mmCIF file of N, CA and C in Angstrom:
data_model
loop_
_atom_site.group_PDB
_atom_site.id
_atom_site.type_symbol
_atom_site.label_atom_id
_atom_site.label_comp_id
_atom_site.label_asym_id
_atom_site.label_seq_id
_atom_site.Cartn_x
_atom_site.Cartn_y
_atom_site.Cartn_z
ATOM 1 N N UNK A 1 -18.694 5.376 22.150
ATOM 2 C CA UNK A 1 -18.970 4.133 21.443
ATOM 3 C C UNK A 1 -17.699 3.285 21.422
ATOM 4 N N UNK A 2 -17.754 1.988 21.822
ATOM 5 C CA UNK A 2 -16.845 1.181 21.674
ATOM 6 C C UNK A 2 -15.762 1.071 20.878
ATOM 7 N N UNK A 3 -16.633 0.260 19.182
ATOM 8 C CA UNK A 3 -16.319 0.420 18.010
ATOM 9 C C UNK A 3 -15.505 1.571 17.470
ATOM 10 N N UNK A 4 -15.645 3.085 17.753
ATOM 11 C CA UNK A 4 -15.090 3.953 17.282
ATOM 12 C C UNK A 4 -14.047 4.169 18.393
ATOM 13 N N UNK A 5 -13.766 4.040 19.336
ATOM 14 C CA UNK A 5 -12.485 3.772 20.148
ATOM 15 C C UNK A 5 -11.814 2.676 19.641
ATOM 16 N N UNK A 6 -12.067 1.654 19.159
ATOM 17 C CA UNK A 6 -11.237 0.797 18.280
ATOM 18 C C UNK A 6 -10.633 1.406 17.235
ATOM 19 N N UNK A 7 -11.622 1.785 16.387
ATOM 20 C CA UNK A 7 -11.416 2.415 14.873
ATOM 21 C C UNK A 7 -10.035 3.554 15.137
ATOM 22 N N UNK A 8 -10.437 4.723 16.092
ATOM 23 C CA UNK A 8 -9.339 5.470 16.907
ATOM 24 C C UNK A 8 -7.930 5.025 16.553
ATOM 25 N N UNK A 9 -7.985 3.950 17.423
ATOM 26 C CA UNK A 9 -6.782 3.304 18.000
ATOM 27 C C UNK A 9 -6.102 2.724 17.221
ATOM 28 N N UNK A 10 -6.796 1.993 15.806
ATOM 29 C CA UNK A 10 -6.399 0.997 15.029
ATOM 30 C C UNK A 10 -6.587 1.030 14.320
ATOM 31 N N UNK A 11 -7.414 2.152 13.009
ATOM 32 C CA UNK A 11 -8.071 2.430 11.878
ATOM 33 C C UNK A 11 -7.454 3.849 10.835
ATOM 34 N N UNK A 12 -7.738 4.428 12.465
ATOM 35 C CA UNK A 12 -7.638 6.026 11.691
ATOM 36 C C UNK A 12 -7.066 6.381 11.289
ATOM 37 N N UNK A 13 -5.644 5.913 11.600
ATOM 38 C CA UNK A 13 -4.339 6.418 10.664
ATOM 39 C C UNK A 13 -4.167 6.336 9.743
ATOM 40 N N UNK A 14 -4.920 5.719 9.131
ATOM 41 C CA UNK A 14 -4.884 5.548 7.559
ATOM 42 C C UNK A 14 -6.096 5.615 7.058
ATOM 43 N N UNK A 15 -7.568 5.091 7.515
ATOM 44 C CA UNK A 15 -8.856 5.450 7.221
ATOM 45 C C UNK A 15 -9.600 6.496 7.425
ATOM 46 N N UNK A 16 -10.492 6.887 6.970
ATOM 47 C CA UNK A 16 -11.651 7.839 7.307
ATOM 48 C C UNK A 16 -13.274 6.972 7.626
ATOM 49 N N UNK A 17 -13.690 7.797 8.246
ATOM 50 C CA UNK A 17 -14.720 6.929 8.970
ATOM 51 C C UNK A 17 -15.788 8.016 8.277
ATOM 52 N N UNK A 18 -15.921 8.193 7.327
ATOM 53 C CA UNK A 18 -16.664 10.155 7.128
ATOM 54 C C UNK A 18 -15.783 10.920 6.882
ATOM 55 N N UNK A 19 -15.928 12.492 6.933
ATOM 56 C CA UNK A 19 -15.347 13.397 6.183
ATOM 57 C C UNK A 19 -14.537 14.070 7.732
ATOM 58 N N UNK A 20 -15.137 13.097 8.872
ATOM 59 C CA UNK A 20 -14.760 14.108 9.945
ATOM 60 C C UNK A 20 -13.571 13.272 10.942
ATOM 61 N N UNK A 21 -13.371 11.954 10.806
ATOM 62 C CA UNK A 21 -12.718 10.915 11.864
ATOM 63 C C UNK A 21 -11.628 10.140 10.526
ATOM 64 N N UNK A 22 -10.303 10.031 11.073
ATOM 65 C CA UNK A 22 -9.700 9.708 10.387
ATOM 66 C C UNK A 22 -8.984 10.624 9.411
ATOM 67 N N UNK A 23 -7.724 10.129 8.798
ATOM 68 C CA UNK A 23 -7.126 10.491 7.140
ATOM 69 C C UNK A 23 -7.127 9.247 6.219
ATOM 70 N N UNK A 24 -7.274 10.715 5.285
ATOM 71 C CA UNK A 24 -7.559 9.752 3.509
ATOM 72 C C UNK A 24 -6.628 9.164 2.943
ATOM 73 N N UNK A 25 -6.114 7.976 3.635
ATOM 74 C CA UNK A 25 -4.757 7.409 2.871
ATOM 75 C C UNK A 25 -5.113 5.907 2.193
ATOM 76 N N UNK A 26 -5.902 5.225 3.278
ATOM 77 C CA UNK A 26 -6.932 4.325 2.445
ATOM 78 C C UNK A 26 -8.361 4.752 2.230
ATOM 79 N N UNK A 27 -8.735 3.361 1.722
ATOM 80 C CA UNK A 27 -10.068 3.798 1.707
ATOM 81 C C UNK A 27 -11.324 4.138 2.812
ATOM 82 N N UNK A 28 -12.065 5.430 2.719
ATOM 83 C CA UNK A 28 -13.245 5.151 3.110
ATOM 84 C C UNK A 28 -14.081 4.493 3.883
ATOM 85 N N UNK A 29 -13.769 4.106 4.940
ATOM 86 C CA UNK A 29 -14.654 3.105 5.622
ATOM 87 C C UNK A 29 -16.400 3.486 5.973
ATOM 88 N N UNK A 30 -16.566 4.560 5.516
ATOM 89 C CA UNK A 30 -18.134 4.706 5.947
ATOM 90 C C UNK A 30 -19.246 4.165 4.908
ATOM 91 N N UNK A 31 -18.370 3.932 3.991
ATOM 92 C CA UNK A 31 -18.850 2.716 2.550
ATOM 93 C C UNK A 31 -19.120 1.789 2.826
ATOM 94 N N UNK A 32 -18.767 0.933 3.760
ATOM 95 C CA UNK A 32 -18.989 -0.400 3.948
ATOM 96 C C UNK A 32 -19.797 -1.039 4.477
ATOM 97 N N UNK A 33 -20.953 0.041 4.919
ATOM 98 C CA UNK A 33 -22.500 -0.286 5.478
ATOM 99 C C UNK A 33 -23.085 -1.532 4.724
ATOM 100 N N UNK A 34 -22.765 -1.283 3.269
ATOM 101 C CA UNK A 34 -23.993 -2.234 2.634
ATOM 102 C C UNK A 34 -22.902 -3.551 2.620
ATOM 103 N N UNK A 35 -21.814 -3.665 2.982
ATOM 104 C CA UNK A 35 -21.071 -5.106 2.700
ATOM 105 C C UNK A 35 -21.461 -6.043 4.292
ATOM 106 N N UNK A 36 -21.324 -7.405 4.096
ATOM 107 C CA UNK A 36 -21.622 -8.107 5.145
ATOM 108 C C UNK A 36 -20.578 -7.975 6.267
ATOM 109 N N UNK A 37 -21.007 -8.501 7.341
ATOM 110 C CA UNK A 37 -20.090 -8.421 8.624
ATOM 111 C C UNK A 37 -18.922 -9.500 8.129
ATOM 112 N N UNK A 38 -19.254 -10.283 8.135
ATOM 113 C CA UNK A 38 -18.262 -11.344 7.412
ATOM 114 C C UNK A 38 -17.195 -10.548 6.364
ATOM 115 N N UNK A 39 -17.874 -10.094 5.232
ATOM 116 C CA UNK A 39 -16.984 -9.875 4.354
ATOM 117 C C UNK A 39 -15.736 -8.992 4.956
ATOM 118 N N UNK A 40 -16.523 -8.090 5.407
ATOM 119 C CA UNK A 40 -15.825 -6.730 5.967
ATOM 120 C C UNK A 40 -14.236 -7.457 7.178
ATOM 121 N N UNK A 41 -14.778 -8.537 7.759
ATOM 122 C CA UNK A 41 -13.951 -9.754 8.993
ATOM 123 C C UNK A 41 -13.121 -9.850 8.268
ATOM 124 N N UNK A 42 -13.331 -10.587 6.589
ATOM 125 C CA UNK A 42 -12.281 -11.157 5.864
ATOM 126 C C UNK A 42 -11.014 -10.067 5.259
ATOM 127 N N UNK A 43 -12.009 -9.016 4.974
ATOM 128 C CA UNK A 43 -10.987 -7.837 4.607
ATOM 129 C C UNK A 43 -10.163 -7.002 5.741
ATOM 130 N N UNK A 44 -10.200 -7.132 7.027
ATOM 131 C CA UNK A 44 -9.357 -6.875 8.102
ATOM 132 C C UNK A 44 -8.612 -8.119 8.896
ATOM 133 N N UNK A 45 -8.560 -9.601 8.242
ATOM 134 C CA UNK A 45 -7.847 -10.172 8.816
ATOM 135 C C UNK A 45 -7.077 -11.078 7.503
ATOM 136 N N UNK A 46 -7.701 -10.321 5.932
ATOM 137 C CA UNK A 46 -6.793 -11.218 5.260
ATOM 138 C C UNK A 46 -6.086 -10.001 4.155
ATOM 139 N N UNK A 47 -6.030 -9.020 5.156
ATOM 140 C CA UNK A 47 -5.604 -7.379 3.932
ATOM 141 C C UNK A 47 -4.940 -7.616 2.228
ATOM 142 N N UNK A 48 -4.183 -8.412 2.231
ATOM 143 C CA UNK A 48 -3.666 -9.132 0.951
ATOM 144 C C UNK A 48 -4.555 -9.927 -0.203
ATOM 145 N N UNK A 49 -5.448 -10.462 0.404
ATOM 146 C CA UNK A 49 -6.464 -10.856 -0.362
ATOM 147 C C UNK A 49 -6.777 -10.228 -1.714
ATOM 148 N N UNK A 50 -6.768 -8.706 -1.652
ATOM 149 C CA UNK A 50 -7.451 -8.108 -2.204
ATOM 150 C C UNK A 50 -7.410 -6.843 -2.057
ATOM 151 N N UNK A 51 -6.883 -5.738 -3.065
ATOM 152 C CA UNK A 51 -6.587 -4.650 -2.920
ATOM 153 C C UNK A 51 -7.447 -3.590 -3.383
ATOM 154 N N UNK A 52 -8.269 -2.919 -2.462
ATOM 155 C CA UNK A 52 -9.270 -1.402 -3.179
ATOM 156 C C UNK A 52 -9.018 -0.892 -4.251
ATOM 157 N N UNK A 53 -9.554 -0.990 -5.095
ATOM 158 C CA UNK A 53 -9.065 0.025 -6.483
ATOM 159 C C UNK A 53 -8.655 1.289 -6.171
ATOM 160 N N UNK A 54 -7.676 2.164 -6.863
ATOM 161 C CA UNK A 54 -7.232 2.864 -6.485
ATOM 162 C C UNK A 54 -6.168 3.474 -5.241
ATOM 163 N N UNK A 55 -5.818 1.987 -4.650
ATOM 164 C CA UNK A 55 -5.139 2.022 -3.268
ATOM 165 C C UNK A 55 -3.898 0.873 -3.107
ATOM 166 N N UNK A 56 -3.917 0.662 -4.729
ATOM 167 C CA UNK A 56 -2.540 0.030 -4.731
ATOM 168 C C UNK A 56 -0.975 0.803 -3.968
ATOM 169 N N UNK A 57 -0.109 0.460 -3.664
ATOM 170 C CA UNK A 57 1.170 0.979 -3.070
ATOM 171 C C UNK A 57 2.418 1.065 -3.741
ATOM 172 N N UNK A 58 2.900 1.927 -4.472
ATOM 173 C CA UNK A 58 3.557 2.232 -6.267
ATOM 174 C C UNK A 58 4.894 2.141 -4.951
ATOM 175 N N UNK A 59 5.730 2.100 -5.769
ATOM 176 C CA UNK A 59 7.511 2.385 -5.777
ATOM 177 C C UNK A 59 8.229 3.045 -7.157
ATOM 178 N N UNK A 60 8.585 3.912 -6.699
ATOM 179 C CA UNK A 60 9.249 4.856 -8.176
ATOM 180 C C UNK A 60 10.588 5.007 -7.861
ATOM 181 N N UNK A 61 11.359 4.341 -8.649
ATOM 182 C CA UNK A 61 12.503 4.708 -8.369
ATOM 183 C C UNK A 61 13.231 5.701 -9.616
ATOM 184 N N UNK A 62 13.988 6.656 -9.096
ATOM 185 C CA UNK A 62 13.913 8.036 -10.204
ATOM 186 C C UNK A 62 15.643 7.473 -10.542
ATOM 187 N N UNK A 63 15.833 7.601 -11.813
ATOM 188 C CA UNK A 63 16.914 7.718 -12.375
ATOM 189 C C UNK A 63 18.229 7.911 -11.458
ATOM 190 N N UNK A 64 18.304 9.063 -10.393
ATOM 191 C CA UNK A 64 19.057 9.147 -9.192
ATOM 192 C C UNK A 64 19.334 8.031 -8.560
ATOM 193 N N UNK A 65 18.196 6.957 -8.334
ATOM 194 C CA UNK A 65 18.628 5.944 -7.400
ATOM 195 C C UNK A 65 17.586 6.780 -6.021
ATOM 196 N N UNK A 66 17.140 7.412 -5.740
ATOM 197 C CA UNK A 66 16.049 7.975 -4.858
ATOM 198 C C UNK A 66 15.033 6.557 -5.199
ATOM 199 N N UNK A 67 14.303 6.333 -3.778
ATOM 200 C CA UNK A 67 12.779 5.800 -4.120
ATOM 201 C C UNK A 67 12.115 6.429 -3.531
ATOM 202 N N UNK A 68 10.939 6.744 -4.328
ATOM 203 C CA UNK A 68 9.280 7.272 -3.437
ATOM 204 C C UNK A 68 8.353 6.357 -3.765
ATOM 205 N N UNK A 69 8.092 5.926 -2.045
ATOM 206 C CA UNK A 69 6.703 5.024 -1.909
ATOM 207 C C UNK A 69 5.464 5.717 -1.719
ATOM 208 N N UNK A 70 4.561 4.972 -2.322
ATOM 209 C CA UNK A 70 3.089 5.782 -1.925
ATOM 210 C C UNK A 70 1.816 5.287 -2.839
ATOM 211 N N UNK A 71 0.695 5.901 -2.604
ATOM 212 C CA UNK A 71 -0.513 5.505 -3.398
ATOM 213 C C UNK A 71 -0.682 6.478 -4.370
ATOM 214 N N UNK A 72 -0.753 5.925 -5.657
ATOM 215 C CA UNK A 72 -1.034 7.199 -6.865
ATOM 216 C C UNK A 72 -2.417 8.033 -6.706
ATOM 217 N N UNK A 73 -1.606 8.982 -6.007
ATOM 218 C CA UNK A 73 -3.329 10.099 -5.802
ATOM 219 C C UNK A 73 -3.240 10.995 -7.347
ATOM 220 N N UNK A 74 -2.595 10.679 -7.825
ATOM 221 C CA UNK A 74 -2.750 11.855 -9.316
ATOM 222 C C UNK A 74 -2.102 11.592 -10.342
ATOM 223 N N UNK A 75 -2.504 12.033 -11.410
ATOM 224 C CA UNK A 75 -1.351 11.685 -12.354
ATOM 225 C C UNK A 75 -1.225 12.408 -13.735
ATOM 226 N N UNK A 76 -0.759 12.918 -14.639
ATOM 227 C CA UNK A 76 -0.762 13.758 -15.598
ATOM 228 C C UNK A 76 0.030 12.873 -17.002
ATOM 229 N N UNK A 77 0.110 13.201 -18.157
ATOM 230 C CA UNK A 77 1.296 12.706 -19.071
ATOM 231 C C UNK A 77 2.516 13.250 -18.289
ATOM 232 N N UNK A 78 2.637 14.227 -17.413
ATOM 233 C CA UNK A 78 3.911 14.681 -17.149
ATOM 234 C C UNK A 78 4.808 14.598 -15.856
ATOM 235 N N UNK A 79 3.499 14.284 -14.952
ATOM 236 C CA UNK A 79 3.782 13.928 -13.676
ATOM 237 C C UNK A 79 3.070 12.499 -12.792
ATOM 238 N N UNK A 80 3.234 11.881 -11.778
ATOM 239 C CA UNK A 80 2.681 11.170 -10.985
ATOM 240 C C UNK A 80 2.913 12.054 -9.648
ATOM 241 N N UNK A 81 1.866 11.712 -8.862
ATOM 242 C CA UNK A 81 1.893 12.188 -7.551
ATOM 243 C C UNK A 81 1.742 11.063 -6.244
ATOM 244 N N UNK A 82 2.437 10.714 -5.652
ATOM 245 C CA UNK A 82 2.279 9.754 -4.567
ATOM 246 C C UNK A 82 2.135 10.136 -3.532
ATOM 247 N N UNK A 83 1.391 9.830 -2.192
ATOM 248 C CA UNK A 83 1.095 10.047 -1.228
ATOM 249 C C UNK A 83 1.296 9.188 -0.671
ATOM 250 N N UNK A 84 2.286 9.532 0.821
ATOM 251 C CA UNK A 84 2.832 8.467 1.352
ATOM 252 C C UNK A 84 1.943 7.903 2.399
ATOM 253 N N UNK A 85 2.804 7.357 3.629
ATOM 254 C CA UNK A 85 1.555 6.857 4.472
ATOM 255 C C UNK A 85 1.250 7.962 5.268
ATOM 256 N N UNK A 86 2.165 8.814 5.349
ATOM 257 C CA UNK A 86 2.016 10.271 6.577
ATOM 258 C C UNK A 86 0.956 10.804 6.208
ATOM 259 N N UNK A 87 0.648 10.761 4.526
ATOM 260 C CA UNK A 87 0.024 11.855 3.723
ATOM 261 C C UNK A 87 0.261 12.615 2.984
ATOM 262 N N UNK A 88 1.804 12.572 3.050
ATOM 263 C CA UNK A 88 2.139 13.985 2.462
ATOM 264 C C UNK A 88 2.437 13.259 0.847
ATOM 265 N N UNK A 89 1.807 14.308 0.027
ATOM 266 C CA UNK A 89 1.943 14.042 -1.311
ATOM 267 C C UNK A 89 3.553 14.206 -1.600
ATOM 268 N N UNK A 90 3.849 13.646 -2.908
ATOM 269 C CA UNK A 90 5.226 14.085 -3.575
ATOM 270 C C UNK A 90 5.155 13.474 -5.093
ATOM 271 N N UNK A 91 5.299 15.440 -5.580
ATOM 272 C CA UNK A 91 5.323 15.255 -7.483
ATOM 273 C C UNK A 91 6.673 14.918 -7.805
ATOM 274 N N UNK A 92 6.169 13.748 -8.491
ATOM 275 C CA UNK A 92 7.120 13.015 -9.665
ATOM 276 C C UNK A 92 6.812 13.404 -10.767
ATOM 277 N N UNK A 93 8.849 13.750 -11.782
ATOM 278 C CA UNK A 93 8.492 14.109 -12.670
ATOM 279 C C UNK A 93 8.508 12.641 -13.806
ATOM 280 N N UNK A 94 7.679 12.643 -14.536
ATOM 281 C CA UNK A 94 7.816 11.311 -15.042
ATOM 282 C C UNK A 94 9.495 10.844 -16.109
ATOM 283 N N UNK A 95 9.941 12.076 -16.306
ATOM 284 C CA UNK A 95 11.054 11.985 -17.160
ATOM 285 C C UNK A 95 12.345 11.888 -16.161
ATOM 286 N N UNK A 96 11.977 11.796 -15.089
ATOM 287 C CA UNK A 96 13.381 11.039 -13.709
ATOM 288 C C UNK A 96 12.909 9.940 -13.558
ATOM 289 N N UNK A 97 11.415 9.028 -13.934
ATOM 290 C CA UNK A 97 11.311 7.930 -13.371
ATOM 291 C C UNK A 97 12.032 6.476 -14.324
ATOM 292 N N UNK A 98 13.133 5.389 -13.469
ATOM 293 C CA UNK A 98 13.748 4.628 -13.827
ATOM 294 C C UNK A 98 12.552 3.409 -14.140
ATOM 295 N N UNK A 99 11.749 3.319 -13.031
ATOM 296 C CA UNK A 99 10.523 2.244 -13.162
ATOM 297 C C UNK A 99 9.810 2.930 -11.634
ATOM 298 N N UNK A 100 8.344 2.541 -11.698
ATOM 299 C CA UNK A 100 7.575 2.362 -11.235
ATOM 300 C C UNK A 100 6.765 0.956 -11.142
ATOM 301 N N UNK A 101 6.753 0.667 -10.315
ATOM 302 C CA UNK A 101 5.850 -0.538 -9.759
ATOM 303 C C UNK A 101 5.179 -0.782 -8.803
ATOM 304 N N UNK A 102 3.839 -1.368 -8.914
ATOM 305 C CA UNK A 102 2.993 -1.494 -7.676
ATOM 306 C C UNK A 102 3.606 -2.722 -6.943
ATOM 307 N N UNK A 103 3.173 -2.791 -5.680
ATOM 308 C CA UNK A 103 3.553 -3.566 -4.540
ATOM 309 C C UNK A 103 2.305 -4.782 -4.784
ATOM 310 N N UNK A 104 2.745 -6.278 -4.808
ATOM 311 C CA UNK A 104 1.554 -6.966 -4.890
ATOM 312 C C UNK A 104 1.166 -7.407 -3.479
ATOM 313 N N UNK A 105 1.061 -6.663 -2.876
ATOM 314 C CA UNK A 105 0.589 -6.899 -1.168
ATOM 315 C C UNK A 105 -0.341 -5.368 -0.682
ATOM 316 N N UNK A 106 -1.389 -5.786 0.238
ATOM 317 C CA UNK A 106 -1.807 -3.943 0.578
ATOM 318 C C UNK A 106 -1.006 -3.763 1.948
ATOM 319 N N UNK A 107 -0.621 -2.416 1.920
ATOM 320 C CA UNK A 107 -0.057 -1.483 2.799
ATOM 321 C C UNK A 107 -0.981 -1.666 4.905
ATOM 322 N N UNK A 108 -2.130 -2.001 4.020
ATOM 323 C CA UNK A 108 -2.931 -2.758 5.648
ATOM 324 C C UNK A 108 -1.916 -3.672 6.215
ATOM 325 N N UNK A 109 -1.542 -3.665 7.704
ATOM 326 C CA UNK A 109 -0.881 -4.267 8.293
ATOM 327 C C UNK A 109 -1.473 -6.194 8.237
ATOM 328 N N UNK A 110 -0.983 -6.937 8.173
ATOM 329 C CA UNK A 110 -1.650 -8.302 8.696
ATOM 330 C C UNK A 110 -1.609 -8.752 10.094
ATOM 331 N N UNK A 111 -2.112 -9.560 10.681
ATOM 332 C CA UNK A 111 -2.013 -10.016 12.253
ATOM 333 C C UNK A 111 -3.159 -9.312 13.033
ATOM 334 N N UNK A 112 -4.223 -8.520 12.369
ATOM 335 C CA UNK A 112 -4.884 -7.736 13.288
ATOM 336 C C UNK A 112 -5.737 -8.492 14.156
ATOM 337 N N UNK A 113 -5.533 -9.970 13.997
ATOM 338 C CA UNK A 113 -6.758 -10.544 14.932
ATOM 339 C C UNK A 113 -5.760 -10.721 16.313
ATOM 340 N N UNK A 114 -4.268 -10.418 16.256
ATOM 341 C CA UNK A 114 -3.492 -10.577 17.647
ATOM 342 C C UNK A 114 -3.737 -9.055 17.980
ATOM 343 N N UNK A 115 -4.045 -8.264 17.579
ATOM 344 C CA UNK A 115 -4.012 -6.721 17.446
ATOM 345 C C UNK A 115 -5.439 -6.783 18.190
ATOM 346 N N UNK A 116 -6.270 -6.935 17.933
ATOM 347 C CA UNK A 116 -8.070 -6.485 18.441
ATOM 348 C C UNK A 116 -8.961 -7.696 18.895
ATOM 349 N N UNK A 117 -9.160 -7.760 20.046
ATOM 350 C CA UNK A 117 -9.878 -8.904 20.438
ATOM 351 C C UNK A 117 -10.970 -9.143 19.868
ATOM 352 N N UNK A 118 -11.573 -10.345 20.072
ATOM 353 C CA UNK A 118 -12.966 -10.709 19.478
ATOM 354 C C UNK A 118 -14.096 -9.697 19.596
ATOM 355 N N UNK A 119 -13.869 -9.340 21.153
ATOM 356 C CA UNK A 119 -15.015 -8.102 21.514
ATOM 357 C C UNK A 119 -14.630 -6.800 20.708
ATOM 358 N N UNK A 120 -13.730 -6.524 21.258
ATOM 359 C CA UNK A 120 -13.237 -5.662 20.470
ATOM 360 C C UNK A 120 -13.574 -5.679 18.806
ATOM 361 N N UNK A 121 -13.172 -7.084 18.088
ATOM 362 C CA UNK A 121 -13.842 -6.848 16.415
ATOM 363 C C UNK A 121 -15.424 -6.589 16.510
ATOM 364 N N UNK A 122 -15.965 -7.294 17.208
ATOM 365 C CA UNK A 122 -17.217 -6.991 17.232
ATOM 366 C C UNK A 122 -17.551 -5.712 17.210
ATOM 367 N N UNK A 123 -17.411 -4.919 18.553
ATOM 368 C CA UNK A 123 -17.615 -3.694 18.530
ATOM 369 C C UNK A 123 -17.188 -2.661 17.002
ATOM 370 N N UNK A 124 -15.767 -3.220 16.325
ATOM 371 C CA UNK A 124 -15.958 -2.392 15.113
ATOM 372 C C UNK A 124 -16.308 -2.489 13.705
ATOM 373 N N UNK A 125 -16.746 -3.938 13.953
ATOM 374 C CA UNK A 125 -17.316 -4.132 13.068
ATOM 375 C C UNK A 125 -19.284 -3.805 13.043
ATOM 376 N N UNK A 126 -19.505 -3.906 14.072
ATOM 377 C CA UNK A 126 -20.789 -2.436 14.485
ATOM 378 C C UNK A 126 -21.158 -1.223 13.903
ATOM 379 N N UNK A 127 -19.931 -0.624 14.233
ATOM 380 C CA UNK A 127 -19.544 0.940 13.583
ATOM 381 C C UNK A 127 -19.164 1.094 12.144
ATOM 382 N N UNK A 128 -18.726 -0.304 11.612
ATOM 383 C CA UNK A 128 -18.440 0.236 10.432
ATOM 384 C C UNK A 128 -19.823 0.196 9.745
ATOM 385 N N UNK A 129 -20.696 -1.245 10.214
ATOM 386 C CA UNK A 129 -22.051 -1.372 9.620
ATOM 387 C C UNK A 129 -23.047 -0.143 9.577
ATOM 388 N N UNK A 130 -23.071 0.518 10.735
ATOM 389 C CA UNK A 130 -23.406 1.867 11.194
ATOM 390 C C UNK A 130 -23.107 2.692 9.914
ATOM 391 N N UNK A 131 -21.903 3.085 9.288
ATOM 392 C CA UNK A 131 -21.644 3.980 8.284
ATOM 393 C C UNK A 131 -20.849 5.113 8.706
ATOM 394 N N UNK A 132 -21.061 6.518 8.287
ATOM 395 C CA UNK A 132 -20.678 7.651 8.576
ATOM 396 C C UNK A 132 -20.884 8.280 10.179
ATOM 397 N N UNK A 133 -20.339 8.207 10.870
ATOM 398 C CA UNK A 133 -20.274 9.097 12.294
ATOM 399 C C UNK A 133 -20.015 10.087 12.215
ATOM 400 N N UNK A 134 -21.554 10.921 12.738
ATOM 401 C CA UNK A 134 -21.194 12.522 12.939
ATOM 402 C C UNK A 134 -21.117 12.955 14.600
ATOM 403 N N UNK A 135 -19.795 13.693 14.821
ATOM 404 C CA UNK A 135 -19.737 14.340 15.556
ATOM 405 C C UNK A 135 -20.537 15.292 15.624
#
């Protein structure tokens, strides 16, 4: 399929397409069946617009002068946990943190319409309408 050779190439590193294509660093893309083709256009060529709940991009900087970037995958009274873009989690203890702050921009790259041709959006914007792909 076209679309999912796009998604491949230009998605997966940070999305999941299903439980089986992709990592979980953003959101979900097999959700986005019921949103319009349009909408879905606007949210891959204006990423800033508008940030997924839960997929904001924190900065903690710990008392040391260390920073850890990442998306708050967890959190306790005692700890935060961030997950970077690789994936790999890292526990913060909250009593080293100097400040924490979210990033007011999303971690989605911008420019993707120089990135994926027209055919090319087409085709993945297909697949995302499609939903979950099972291998």
């Amino acid at each position: 399929d076209k679309g999912l050779a796009v998604f491949q190439q230009h998605c997966q590193t940070c999305h999941q397409l299903g439980p089986d294509i992709g990592k979980a660093i953003g959101p979900d893309l097999s959700s986005l069946r019921n949103r319009s083709k349009e909408a879905i256009l606007a949210d891959i060529l204006l990423p800033n617009r508008s940030i997924a709940d839960g997929y904001a991009f924190w900065t903690a900087t710990l008392r040391s002068g260390e920073t850890i970037q990442g998306i708050l995958s967890n959190e306790s009274a005692q700890h935060i946990v961030l997950k970077d873009l690789s994936g790999q989690e890292h526990l913060v203890d909250r009593r080293q943190l100097a400040s924490l702050q979210a990033a007011p921009y999303s971690v989605m790259p911008e420019g993707m319409s120089s990135r994926i041709s027209p055919e090319q959006m087409r085709d993945l914007l297909e697949l995302l309408k499609k939903g979950m792909v099972r291998l």
